[in-house]
Short mmCIF file of C-alpha atoms and ligand atoms in Angstrom, two decimals:
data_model
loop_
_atom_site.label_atom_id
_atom_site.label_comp_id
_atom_site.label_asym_id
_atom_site.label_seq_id
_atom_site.Cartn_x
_atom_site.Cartn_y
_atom_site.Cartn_z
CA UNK A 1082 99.29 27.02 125.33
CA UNK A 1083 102.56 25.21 124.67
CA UNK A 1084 105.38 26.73 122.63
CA UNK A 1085 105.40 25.57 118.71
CA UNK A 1086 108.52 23.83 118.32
CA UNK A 1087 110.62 25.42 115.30
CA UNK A 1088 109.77 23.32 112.23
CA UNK A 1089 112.07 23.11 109.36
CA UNK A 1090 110.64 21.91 106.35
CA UNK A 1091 112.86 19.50 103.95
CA UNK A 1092 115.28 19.85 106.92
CA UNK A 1093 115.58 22.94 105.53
CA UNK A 1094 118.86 24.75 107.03
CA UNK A 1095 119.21 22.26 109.58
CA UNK A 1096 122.93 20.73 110.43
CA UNK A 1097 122.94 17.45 110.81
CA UNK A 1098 126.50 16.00 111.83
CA UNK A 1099 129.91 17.11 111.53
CA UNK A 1100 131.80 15.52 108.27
CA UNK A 1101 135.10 15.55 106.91
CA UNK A 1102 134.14 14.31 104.05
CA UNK A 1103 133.33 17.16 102.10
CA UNK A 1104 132.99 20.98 102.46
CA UNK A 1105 130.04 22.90 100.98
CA UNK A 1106 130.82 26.53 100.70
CA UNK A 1107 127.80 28.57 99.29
CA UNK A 1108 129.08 31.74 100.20
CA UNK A 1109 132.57 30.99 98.71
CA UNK A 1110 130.89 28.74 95.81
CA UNK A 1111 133.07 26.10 96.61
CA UNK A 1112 133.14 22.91 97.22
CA UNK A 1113 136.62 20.59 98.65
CA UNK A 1114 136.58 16.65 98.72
CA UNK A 1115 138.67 16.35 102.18
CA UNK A 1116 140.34 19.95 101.67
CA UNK A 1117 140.99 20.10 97.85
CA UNK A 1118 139.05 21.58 95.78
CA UNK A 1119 136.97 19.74 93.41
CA UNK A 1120 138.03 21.73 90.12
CA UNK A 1121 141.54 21.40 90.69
CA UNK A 1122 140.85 17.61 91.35
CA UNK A 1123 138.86 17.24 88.01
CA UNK A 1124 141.70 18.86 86.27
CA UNK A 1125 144.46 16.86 87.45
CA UNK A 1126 144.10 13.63 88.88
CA UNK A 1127 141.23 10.16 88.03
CA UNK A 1128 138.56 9.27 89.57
CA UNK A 1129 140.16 6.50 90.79
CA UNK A 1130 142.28 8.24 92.96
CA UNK A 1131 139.32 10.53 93.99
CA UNK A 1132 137.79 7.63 95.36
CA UNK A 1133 140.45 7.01 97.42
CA UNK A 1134 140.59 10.61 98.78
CA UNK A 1135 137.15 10.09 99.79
CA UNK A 1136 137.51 7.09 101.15
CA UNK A 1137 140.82 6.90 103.16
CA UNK A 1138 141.25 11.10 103.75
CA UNK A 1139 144.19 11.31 101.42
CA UNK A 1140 145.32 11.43 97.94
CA UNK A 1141 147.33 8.36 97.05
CA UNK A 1142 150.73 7.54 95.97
CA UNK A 1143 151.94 5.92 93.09
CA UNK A 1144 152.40 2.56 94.71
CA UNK A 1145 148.99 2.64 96.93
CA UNK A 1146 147.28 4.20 93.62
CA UNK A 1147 148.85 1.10 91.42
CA UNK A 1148 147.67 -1.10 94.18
CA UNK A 1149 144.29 -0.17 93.92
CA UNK A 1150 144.47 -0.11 90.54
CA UNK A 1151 144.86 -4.08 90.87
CA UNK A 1152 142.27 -4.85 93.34
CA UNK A 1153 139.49 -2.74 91.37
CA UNK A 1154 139.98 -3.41 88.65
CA UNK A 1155 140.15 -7.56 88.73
CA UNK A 1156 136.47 -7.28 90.63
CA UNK A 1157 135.06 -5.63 87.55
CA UNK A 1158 133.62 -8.73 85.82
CA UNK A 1159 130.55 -9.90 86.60
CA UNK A 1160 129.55 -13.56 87.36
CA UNK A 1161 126.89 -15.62 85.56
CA UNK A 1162 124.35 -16.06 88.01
CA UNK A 1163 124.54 -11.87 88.10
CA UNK A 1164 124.42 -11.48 84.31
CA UNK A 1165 121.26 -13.75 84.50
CA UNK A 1166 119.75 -11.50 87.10
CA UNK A 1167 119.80 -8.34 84.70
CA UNK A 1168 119.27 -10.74 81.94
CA UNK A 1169 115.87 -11.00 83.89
CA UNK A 1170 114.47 -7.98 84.54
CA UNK A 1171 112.08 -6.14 81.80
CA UNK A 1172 113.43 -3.85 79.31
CA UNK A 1173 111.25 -0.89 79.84
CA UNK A 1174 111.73 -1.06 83.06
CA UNK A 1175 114.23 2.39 84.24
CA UNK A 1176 118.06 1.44 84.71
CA UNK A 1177 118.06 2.54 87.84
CA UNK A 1178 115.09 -0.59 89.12
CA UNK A 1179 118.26 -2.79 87.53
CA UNK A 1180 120.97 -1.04 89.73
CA UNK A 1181 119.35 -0.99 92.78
CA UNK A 1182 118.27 -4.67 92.69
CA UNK A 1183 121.80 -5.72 91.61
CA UNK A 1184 122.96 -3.83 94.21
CA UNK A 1185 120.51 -5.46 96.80
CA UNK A 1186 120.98 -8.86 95.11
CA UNK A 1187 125.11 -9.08 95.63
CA UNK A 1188 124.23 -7.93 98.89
CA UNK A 1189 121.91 -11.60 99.54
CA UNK A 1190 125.44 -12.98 98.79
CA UNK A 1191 127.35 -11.87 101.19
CA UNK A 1192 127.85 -14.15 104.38
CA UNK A 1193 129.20 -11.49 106.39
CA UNK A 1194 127.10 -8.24 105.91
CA UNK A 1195 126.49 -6.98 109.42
CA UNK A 1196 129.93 -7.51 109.62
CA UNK A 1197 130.89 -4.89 112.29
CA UNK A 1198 133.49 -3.79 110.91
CA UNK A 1199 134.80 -1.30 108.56
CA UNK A 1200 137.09 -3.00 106.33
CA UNK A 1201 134.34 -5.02 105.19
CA UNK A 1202 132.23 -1.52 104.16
CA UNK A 1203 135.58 -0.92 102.88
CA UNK A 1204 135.61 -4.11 100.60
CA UNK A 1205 132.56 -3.35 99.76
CA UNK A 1206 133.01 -0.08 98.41
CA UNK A 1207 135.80 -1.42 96.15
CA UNK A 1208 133.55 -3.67 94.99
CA UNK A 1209 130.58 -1.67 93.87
CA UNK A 1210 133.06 0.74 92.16
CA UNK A 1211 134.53 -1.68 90.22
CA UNK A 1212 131.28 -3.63 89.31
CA UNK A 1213 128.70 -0.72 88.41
CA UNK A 1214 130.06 0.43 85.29
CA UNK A 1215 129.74 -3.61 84.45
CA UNK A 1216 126.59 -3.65 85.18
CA UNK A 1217 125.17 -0.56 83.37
CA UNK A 1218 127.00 -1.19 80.60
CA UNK A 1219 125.51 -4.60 80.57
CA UNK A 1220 122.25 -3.24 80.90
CA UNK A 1221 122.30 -0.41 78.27
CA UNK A 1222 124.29 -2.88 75.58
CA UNK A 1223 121.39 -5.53 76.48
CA UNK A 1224 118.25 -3.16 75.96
CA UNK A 1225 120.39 -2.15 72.69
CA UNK A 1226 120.11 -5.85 71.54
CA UNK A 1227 123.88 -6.11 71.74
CA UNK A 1228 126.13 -8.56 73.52
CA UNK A 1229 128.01 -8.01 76.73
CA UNK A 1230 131.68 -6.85 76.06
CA UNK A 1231 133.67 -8.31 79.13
CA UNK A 1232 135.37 -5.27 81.28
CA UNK A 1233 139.86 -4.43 80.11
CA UNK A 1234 141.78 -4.37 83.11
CA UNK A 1235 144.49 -2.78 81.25
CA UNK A 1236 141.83 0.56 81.08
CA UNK A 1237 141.65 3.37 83.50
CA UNK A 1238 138.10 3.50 84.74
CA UNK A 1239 136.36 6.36 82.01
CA UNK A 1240 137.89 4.36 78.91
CA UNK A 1241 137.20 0.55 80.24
CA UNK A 1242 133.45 2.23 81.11
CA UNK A 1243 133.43 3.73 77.36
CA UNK A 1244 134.72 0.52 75.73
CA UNK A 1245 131.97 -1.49 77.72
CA UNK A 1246 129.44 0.66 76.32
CA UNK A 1247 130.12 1.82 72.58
CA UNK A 1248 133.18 -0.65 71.92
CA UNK A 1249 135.82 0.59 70.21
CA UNK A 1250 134.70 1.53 66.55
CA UNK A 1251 135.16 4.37 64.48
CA UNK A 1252 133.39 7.34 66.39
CA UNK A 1253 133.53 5.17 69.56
CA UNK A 1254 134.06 7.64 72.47
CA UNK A 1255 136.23 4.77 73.98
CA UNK A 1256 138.58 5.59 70.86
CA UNK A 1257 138.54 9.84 71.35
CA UNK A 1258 140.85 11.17 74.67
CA UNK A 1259 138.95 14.03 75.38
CA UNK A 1260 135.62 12.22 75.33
CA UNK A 1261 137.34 9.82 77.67
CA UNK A 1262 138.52 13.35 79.85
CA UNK A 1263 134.96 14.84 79.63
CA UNK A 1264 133.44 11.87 81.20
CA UNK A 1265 136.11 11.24 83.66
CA UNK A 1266 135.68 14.84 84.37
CA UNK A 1267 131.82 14.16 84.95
CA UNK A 1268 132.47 11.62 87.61
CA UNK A 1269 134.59 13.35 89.99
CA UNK A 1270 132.18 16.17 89.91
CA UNK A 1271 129.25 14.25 90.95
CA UNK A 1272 131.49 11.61 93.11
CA UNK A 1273 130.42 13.84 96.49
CA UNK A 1274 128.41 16.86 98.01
CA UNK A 1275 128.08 16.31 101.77
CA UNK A 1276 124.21 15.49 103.21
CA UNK A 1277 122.44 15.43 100.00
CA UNK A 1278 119.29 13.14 100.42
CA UNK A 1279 121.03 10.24 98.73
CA UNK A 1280 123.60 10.45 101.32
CA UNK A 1281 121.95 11.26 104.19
CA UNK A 1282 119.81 8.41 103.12
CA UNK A 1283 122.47 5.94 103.07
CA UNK A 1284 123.53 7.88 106.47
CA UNK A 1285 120.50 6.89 108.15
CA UNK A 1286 120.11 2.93 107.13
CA UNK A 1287 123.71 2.73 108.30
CA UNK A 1288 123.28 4.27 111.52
CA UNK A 1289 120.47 1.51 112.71
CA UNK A 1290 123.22 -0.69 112.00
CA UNK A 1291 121.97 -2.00 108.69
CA UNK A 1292 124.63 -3.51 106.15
CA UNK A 1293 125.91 -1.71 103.59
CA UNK A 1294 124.27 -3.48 100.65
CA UNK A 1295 120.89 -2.13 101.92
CA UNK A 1296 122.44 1.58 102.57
CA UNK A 1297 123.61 1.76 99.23
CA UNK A 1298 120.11 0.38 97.66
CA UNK A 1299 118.50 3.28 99.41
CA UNK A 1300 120.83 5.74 98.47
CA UNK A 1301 119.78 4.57 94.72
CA UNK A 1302 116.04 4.68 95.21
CA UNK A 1303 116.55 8.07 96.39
CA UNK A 1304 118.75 9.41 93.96
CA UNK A 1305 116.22 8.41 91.23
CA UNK A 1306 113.76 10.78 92.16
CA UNK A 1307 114.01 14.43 89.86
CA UNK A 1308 114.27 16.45 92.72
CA UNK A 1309 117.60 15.09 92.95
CA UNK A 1310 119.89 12.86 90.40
CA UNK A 1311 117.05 12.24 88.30
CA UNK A 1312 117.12 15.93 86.74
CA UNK A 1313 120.03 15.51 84.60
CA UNK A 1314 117.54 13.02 82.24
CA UNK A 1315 114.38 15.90 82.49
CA UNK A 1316 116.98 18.51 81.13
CA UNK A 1317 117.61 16.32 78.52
CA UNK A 1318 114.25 15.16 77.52
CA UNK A 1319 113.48 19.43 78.19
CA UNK A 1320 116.24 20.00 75.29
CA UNK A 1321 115.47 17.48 72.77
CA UNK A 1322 111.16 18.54 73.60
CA UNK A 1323 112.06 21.65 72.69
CA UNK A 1324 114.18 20.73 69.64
CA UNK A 1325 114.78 24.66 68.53
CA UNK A 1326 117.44 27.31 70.06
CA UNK A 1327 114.46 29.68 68.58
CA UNK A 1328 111.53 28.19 70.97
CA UNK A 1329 114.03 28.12 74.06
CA UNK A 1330 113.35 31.02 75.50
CA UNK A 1331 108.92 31.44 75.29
CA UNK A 1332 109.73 27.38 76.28
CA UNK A 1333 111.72 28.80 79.78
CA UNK A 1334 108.99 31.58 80.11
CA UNK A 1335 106.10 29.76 79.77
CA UNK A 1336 107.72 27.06 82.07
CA UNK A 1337 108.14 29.87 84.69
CA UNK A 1338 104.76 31.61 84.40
CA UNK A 1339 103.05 28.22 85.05
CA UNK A 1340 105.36 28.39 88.29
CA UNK A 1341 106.42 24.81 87.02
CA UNK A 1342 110.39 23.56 87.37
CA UNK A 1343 112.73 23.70 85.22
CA UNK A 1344 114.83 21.10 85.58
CA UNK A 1345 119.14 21.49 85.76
CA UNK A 1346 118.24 25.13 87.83
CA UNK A 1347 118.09 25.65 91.90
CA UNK A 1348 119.74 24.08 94.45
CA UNK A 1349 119.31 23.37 98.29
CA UNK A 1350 122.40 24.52 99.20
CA UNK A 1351 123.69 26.84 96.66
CA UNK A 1352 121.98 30.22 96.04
CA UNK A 1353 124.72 31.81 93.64
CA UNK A 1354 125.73 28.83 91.45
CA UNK A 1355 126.53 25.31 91.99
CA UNK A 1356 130.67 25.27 92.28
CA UNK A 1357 130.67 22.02 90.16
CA UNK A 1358 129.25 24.05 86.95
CA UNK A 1359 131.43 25.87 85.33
CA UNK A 1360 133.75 23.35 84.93
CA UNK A 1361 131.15 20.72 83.44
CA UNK A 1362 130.22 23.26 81.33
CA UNK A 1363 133.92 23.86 79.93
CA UNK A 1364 133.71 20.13 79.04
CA UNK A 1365 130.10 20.55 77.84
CA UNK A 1366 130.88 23.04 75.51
CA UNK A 1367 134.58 21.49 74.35
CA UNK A 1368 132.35 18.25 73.78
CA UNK A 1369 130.22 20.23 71.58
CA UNK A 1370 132.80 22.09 69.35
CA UNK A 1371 134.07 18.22 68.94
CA UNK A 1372 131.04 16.84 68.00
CA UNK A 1373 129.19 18.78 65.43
CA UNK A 1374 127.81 15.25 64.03
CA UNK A 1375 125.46 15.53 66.81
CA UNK A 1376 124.81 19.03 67.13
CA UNK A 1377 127.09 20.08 69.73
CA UNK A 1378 126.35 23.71 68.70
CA UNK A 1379 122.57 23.52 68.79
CA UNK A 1380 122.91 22.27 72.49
CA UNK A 1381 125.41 25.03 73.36
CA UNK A 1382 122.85 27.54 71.83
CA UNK A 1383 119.64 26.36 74.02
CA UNK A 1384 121.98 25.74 77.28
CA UNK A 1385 122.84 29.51 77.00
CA UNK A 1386 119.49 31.12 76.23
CA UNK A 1387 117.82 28.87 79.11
CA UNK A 1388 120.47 30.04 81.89
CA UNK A 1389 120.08 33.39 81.03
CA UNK A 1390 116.11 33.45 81.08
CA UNK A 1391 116.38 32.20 84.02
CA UNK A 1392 118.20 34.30 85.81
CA UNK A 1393 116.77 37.29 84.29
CA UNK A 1394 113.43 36.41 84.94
CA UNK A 1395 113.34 34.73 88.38
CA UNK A 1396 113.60 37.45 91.27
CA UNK A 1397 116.08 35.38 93.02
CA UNK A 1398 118.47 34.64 89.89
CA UNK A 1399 118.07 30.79 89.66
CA UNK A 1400 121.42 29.43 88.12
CA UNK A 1401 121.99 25.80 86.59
CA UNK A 1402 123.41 23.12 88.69
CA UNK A 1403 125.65 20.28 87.42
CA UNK A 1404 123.04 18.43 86.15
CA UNK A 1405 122.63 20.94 83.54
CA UNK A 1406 125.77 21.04 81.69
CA UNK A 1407 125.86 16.93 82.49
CA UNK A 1408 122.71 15.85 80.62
CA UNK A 1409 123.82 17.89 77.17
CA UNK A 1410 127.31 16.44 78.04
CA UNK A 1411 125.89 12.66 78.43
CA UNK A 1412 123.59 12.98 75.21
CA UNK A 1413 126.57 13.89 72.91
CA UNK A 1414 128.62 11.19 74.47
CA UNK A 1415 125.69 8.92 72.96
CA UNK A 1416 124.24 7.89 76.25
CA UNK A 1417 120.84 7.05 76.42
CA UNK A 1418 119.07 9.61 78.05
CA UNK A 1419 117.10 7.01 80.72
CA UNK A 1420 120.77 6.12 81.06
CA UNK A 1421 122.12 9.46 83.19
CA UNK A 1422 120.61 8.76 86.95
CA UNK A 1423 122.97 5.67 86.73
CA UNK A 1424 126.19 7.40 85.16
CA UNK A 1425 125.42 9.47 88.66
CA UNK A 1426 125.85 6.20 90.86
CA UNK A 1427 129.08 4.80 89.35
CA UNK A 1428 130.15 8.48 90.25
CA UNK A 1429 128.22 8.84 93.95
CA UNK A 1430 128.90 5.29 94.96
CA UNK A 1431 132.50 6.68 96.06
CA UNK A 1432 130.99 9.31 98.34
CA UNK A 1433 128.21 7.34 99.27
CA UNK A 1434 130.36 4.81 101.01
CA UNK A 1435 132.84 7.24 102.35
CA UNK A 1436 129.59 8.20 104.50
CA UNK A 1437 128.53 5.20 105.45
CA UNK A 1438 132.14 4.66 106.70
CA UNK A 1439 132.21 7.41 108.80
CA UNK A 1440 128.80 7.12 109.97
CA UNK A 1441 129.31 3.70 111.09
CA UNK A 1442 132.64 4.55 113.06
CA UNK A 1443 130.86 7.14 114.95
CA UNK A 1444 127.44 6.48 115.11
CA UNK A 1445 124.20 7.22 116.73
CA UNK A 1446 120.84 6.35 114.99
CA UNK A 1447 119.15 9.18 113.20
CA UNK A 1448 115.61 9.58 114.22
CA UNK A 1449 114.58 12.91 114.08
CA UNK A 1450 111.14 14.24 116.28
CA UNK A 1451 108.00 15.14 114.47
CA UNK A 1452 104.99 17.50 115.81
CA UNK A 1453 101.78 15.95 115.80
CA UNK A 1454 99.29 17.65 113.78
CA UNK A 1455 96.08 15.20 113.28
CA UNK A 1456 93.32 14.68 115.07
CA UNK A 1457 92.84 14.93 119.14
CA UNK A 1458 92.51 11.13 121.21
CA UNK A 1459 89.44 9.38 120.37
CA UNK A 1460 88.08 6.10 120.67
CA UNK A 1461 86.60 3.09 118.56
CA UNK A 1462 82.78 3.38 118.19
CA UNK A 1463 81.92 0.60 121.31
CA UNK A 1464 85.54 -0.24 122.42
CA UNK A 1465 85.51 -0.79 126.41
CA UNK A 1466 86.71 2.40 128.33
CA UNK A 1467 90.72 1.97 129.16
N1 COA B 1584 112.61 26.12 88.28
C1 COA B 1584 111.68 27.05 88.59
N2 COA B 1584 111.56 27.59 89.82
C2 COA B 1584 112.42 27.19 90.76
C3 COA B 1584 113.44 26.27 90.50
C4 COA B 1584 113.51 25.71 89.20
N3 COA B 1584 114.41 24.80 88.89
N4 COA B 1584 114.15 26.05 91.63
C5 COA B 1584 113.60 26.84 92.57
N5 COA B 1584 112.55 27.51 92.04
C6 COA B 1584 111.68 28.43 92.75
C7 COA B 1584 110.92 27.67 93.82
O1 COA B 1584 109.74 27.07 93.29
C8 COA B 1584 110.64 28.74 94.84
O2 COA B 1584 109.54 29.49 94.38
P1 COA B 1584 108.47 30.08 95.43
O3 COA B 1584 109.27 30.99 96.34
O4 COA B 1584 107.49 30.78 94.57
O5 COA B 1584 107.91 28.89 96.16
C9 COA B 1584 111.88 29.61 94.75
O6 COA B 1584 112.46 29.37 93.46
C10 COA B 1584 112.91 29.31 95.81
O7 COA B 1584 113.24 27.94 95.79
P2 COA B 1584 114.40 27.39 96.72
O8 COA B 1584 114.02 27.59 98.13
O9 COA B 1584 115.67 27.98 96.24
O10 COA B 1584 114.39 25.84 96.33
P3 COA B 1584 114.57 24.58 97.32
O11 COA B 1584 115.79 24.73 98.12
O12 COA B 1584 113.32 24.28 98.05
O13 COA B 1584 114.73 23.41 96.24
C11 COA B 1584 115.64 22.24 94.44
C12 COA B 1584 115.93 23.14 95.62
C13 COA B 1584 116.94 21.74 93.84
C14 COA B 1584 114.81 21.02 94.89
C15 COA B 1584 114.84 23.04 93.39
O14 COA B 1584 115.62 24.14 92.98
C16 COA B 1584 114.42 22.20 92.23
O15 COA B 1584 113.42 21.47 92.30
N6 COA B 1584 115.18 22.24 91.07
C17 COA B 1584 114.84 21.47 89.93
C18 COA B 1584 115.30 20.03 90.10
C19 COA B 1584 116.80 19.87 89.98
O16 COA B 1584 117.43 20.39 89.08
N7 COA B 1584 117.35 19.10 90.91
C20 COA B 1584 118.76 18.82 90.97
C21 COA B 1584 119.37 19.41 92.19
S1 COA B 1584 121.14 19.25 92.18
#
């Protein structure tokens, strides 16, 4: 008999690649974006610059950072012909359908795609970063019946993303700095976390030499799925369900005794706690002792009674990860709640392409072996013998 080979389910445990992109430390519970660590990043510098740490290996200075402010932020408006495109599409459809076919639709635009080259992915990058907090904005002021508010290019990124959204009213988070902070905060945290399946998704079109425009439209389809971005909505649509700090924890028990998921706990990687949480939670909960007009304290009540009944009654201690602190965070912000997947790509588009850039300087095509587990040869009824 021949040896089994060694299957690893989910690509469970396997390593993949070397990156320098990002370190994730489960032991340490820590996670660094090129060497820094991503607390200390969310604390003191944008997003904007964080995308350029991702992208070109080092932190900026003031006139490379003031550079880049000029380049992204003039490609943030979006043409007519793409307005009409999202104008298109149904609106019950979920925003992330919209994303990924405006993604793959600037992508039929470009003359030079398999451009071999990675200045272009480069360009491209900018491009999407500067353009998908247009778009979703577009698309949530549009299935909102409101008009399109044209992008500021005299706002950092969080506020010109607020002010696209809400507008700049009384109560507008656009208007309130540490609702602008909490949701800058947001995005650097989810910006980047090595081979998740989004990225090693977008690794894998890129390394058959695909364009970047299709890497990135895969990375969306498979962030939408709740096994991975898509849980920061189903802990949000779990909280407002269960309506009732009382009925949290029989909700959490009940949850676990049907051995069904509870959404915003677990993680691949991490087995002690997600490094990103506790300081999405610090916003969460400042958000919350801001807001109680939309019942910031209620929130902060279930969030603690479901983390605890979960660890307490799961035999390996199952502890939130970021999406659980993000989707209460999101929801008092005023986002929609179909609306949190996509807050995750304006945020993972910046490690996303800082991927597909170093995949596509050293690459060779991902194509894994399988072990062959169906029937033995046979033959069509009455096909000649070969
Ligand atoms: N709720 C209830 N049970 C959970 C759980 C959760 N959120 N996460 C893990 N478990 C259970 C598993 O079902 C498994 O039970 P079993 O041994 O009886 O089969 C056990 O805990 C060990 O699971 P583990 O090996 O740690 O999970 P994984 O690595 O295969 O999967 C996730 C990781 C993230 C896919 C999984 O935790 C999950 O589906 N979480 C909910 C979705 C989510 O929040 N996703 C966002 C990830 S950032």
């Amino acid at each position: 008999m021949s040896e089994q080979p060694e299957i690893r389910k989910g690509l469970n445990g396997v390593v993949a690649d070397y990156t320098e992109v990002s370190k994730v430390n489960p032991e340490t519970n820590s996670l660094l974006y090129r060497g820094y660590p991503v607390h200390e990043l969310a604390n003191n510098v944008s997003f904007e610059e964080v995308a350029m740490l991702l992208w070109n290996g080092e932190l900026p200075n003031e006139e490379e950072l003031q550079e880049f402010y000029d380049a992204a932020r003039s490609r943030r408006v979006l043409d007519e012909e793409l307005i009409g495109v999202i104008e298109a599409m149904p609106k019950d459809c979920h925003p992330m359908d919209v994303l990924r076919t405006a993604v793959s639709f600037l992508g039929t635009r470009d003359p030079e795609k398999f451009t071999p080259d990675s200045d272009h992915i480069r360009d491209i990058a900018l491009t999407l970063l500067a353009k998908l907090p247009t778009i979703v904005a577009l698309d949530i002021r549009r299935r909102r019946g409101e008009g399109y508010i044209e992008p500021d290019t005299s706002k950092g990124y969080a506020e010109n993303f607020l002010w696209m959204v809400f507008g700049d009213g009384e109560g507008s988070p656009a208007t309130i700095a540490s609702d602008i902070e909490a949701f800058e905060k947001s995005m650097i945290l989810y910006a980047e976390h090595s081979f998740n399946a989004s990225t090693f998704t977008a690794r894998v079109i890129t390394s058959t030499q695909s364009d970047t425009w299709s890497a990135v439209t895969g990375a969306i389809g498979a962030l939408k799925g709740p096994l991975h971005g898509g849980a920061n909505e189903f802990v949000m649509h779990n909280m407002v369900a269960i309506g009732d700090p009382a009925k949290t924890e029989e909700w959490t028990l009940n949850k676990l005794k049907n051995k069904e998921l509870v959404m915003g706990f677990g993680h691949r990687v991490y087995k002690k706690g997600d490094s990103r949480v506790p300081t999405m939670e610090e916003a969460f909960k400042k958000l919350a002792s801001e807001h109680p007009e939309k019942d910031g304290a209620k929130w902060v009540e279930m969030y603690d009674i479901m983390a605890k009944t979960m660890y307490e009654n799961t035999s390996i201690n199952i502890m939130p990860n970021l999406d659980f602190p993000a989707g209460p965070a999101y929801y008092i912000l005023g986002f929609d709640i179909e609306f949190f997947t996509p807050l995750f790509v304006m945020a993972r588009i910046t490690g996303w392409t800082a991927h597909i850039i170093e995949q596509f300087e050293n690459n060779t095509i991902i194509r894994p072996l399988a072990a062959y587990s169906g029937p033995a040869e046979r033959h069509v009824p009455g096909a000649p013998e070969t």
